[in-house]
CSV table of C-alpha atoms in Angstrom, one decimal:
chain,number,residue,atom,x,y,z
A,1,UNK,CA,9.3,33.2,-56.9
A,2,UNK,CA,11.1,30.7,-56.7
A,3,UNK,CA,10.0,27.3,-55.3
A,4,UNK,CA,12.0,25.3,-54.9
A,5,UNK,CA,14.0,27.9,-52.8
A,6,UNK,CA,10.4,29.1,-51.3
A,7,UNK,CA,8.7,25.9,-50.0
A,8,UNK,CA,13.4,25.5,-48.0
A,9,UNK,CA,12.2,29.3,-46.4
A,10,UNK,CA,8.6,28.2,-45.3
A,11,UNK,CA,10.9,25.0,-44.0
A,12,UNK,CA,13.1,26.9,-42.1
A,13,UNK,CA,10.9,29.8,-40.6
A,14,UNK,CA,8.3,27.5,-38.9
A,15,UNK,CA,11.2,24.5,-37.0
A,16,UNK,CA,12.9,28.7,-36.8
A,17,UNK,CA,9.4,28.6,-34.9
A,18,UNK,CA,9.5,25.0,-33.5
A,19,UNK,CA,12.6,26.2,-31.7
A,20,UNK,CA,12.8,29.2,-31.2
A,21,UNK,CA,9.0,28.8,-29.6
A,22,UNK,CA,7.8,31.8,-31.4
A,23,UNK,CA,4.4,33.7,-32.1
A,24,UNK,CA,5.8,34.4,-36.5
A,25,UNK,CA,8.5,34.3,-38.6
A,26,UNK,CA,9.5,36.5,-41.7
A,27,UNK,CA,11.4,35.4,-44.4
A,28,UNK,CA,13.0,37.2,-47.2
A,29,UNK,CA,16.0,35.5,-50.0
A,30,UNK,CA,16.4,38.0,-52.9
A,31,UNK,CA,18.9,37.5,-55.5
A,32,UNK,CA,22.7,39.9,-54.2
A,33,UNK,CA,22.9,40.7,-58.4
A,34,UNK,CA,19.3,42.3,-59.5
A,35,UNK,CA,16.9,42.3,-56.2
A,36,UNK,CA,15.0,39.8,-58.0
A,37,UNK,CA,12.4,38.6,-55.4
A,38,UNK,CA,13.4,34.3,-55.2
A,39,UNK,CA,10.9,33.6,-52.1
A,40,UNK,CA,9.2,35.7,-48.5
A,41,UNK,CA,7.1,33.4,-46.6
A,42,UNK,CA,5.8,34.4,-42.8
A,43,UNK,CA,5.2,32.0,-40.7
A,44,UNK,CA,2.5,30.5,-39.1
A,45,UNK,CA,1.3,30.4,-42.9
A,46,UNK,CA,-2.4,30.5,-43.5
A,47,UNK,CA,-4.9,28.2,-46.0
A,48,UNK,CA,-7.4,30.4,-47.2
A,49,UNK,CA,-9.4,27.3,-48.2
A,50,UNK,CA,-9.4,26.3,-44.5
A,51,UNK,CA,-9.5,29.4,-41.9
A,52,UNK,CA,-12.1,30.3,-39.6
A,53,UNK,CA,-14.0,33.0,-39.7
A,54,UNK,CA,-15.3,33.0,-36.1
A,55,UNK,CA,-12.2,35.9,-35.2
A,56,UNK,CA,-12.1,38.1,-37.5
A,57,UNK,CA,-9.3,39.9,-36.1
A,58,UNK,CA,-6.7,37.0,-35.6
A,59,UNK,CA,-8.7,36.8,-40.2
A,60,UNK,CA,-7.6,39.9,-40.8
A,61,UNK,CA,-3.7,39.1,-38.7
A,62,UNK,CA,-2.7,36.3,-40.0
A,63,UNK,CA,-3.3,38.0,-43.7
A,64,UNK,CA,-1.5,40.5,-43.9
A,65,UNK,CA,2.0,40.0,-45.1
A,66,UNK,CA,4.0,40.6,-41.8
A,67,UNK,CA,7.5,41.3,-44.6
A,68,UNK,CA,6.3,44.2,-46.7
A,69,UNK,CA,3.6,45.6,-43.5
A,70,UNK,CA,6.0,45.4,-40.8
A,71,UNK,CA,9.3,47.9,-39.8
A,72,UNK,CA,12.6,46.0,-38.5
A,73,UNK,CA,14.8,47.2,-36.7
A,74,UNK,CA,18.4,45.4,-39.0
A,75,UNK,CA,19.5,44.5,-35.7
A,76,UNK,CA,23.8,43.7,-35.7
A,77,UNK,CA,24.0,42.5,-40.3
A,78,UNK,CA,24.6,46.7,-39.9
A,79,UNK,CA,27.4,46.6,-38.9
A,80,UNK,CA,28.5,45.0,-43.1
A,81,UNK,CA,26.7,49.5,-43.7
A,82,UNK,CA,29.0,50.7,-41.0
A,83,UNK,CA,32.5,48.8,-42.5
A,84,UNK,CA,31.2,49.7,-46.5
A,85,UNK,CA,30.8,53.8,-45.0
A,86,UNK,CA,34.3,53.4,-43.9
A,87,UNK,CA,35.9,51.3,-46.8
A,88,UNK,CA,33.9,53.6,-49.0
A,89,UNK,CA,35.4,56.9,-47.7
A,90,UNK,CA,39.3,55.7,-47.3
A,91,UNK,CA,39.1,55.6,-43.7
A,92,UNK,CA,39.5,52.1,-42.7
A,93,UNK,CA,40.5,48.6,-45.1
A,94,UNK,CA,39.3,45.0,-43.4
A,95,UNK,CA,42.7,44.9,-42.1
A,96,UNK,CA,42.8,48.2,-40.4
A,97,UNK,CA,43.9,47.4,-36.6
A,98,UNK,CA,41.3,47.7,-33.6
A,99,UNK,CA,41.5,47.0,-29.6
A,100,UNK,CA,38.2,45.9,-28.7
A,101,UNK,CA,37.6,46.7,-24.6
A,102,UNK,CA,34.0,45.6,-25.3
A,103,UNK,CA,32.9,49.8,-25.0
A,104,UNK,CA,31.4,52.3,-26.4
A,105,UNK,CA,32.9,54.9,-25.7
A,106,UNK,CA,31.6,58.9,-26.0
A,107,UNK,CA,32.2,62.1,-24.6
A,108,UNK,CA,34.3,60.9,-21.6
A,109,UNK,CA,31.4,58.3,-20.8
A,110,UNK,CA,31.7,54.5,-21.1
A,111,UNK,CA,28.8,52.1,-22.0
A,112,UNK,CA,29.6,48.1,-22.0
A,113,UNK,CA,28.2,46.6,-25.4
A,114,UNK,CA,29.7,43.2,-25.2
A,115,UNK,CA,32.4,41.1,-24.9
A,116,UNK,CA,36.4,42.3,-25.3
A,117,UNK,CA,38.3,41.2,-28.1
A,118,UNK,CA,41.6,42.6,-27.2
A,119,UNK,CA,43.4,42.9,-30.7
A,120,UNK,CA,40.7,42.9,-33.8
A,121,UNK,CA,40.9,43.4,-37.3
A,122,UNK,CA,37.9,45.6,-39.5
A,123,UNK,CA,36.9,42.0,-41.4
A,124,UNK,CA,37.4,39.9,-37.6
A,125,UNK,CA,35.5,42.8,-35.6
A,126,UNK,CA,32.6,41.7,-38.7
A,127,UNK,CA,32.8,38.0,-38.2
A,128,UNK,CA,32.1,38.4,-35.1
A,129,UNK,CA,29.8,41.1,-34.4
A,130,UNK,CA,31.9,43.9,-32.4
A,131,UNK,CA,29.3,46.8,-31.1
A,132,UNK,CA,32.7,48.2,-30.0
A,133,UNK,CA,34.8,48.7,-32.7
A,134,UNK,CA,31.1,49.4,-34.9
A,135,UNK,CA,30.3,51.6,-32.5
A,136,UNK,CA,33.5,53.8,-32.3
A,137,UNK,CA,34.2,53.5,-36.5
A,138,UNK,CA,30.1,54.9,-36.7
A,139,UNK,CA,31.6,57.8,-34.1
A,140,UNK,CA,34.2,58.5,-35.7
A,141,UNK,CA,32.6,58.4,-39.8
A,142,UNK,CA,30.2,60.6,-38.2
A,143,UNK,CA,26.4,61.2,-39.6
A,144,UNK,CA,27.3,62.5,-42.9
A,145,UNK,CA,29.1,59.9,-43.6
A,146,UNK,CA,27.2,57.0,-42.3
A,147,UNK,CA,23.5,58.9,-43.7
A,148,UNK,CA,25.4,59.3,-47.4
A,149,UNK,CA,26.3,55.2,-47.0
A,150,UNK,CA,22.7,54.9,-45.7
A,151,UNK,CA,21.2,56.9,-49.1
A,152,UNK,CA,23.7,55.0,-51.4
A,153,UNK,CA,22.2,52.0,-50.1
A,154,UNK,CA,18.4,52.8,-50.7
A,155,UNK,CA,17.7,53.0,-46.6
A,156,UNK,CA,14.6,55.0,-46.3
A,157,UNK,CA,13.5,54.1,-50.1
A,158,UNK,CA,11.1,51.3,-51.6
A,159,UNK,CA,12.3,48.0,-53.1
A,160,UNK,CA,10.4,48.6,-56.2
A,161,UNK,CA,10.3,45.0,-56.0
A,162,UNK,CA,6.5,45.2,-57.4
A,163,UNK,CA,5.0,44.0,-54.1
A,164,UNK,CA,1.9,45.4,-53.7
A,165,UNK,CA,1.4,47.8,-50.4
A,166,UNK,CA,5.4,48.4,-49.8
A,167,UNK,CA,5.9,51.9,-48.3
A,168,UNK,CA,9.2,53.1,-47.9
A,169,UNK,CA,11.5,52.2,-45.7
A,170,UNK,CA,12.1,55.0,-42.5
A,171,UNK,CA,15.0,56.4,-41.1
A,172,UNK,CA,15.5,59.5,-38.8
A,173,UNK,CA,16.3,62.8,-41.0
A,174,UNK,CA,19.7,62.9,-39.8
A,175,UNK,CA,19.8,67.1,-38.0
A,176,UNK,CA,18.2,64.4,-35.1
A,177,UNK,CA,20.6,62.2,-35.5
A,178,UNK,CA,22.8,62.7,-32.1
A,179,UNK,CA,26.3,61.3,-31.7
A,180,UNK,CA,24.8,58.7,-29.7
A,181,UNK,CA,22.5,57.3,-31.7
A,182,UNK,CA,24.8,57.0,-34.7
A,183,UNK,CA,27.0,54.9,-32.8
A,184,UNK,CA,24.1,52.5,-31.4
A,185,UNK,CA,23.4,52.8,-35.5
A,186,UNK,CA,27.5,51.7,-36.4
A,187,UNK,CA,26.1,48.3,-34.8
A,188,UNK,CA,22.5,47.8,-35.8
């Protein structure tokens, strides 16, 4: 771990907990080229030298490395995976144009997923986290192409960075994924 990066991450997470009145926050900073973990932190932090032992359930909870042990949904950042799948399959490029009406369309049904942005490129859809466009792209690509991208990026596997008790990621088997689900996965 990098001491400066670790200290900054802990500070950011503590501020995040306070500002958002959250019960906890977790974070990891990695080298994007090597996958090396530069910092990993959970707030609230634990000082093992100054921890009460009266509530062992709370003590055990605080000592768990939630970054490694807990499961997290990917959130809106997952749109980059959808864009990568579209680019890798040669279906679209970053300048491809889309009409965003703020809805996800499937089998004649329409569900509001966000704000209407009008005409936008794939690049702009990524910048805005446009659920309408990202769901359309993942729906057009389909389960097989999206799952190929998930597998290529290592989703469902462990990271292999050597962290104790790290488990594999959880990814529903593709044969159980509906068209609606793959469209929802497209934007996280």
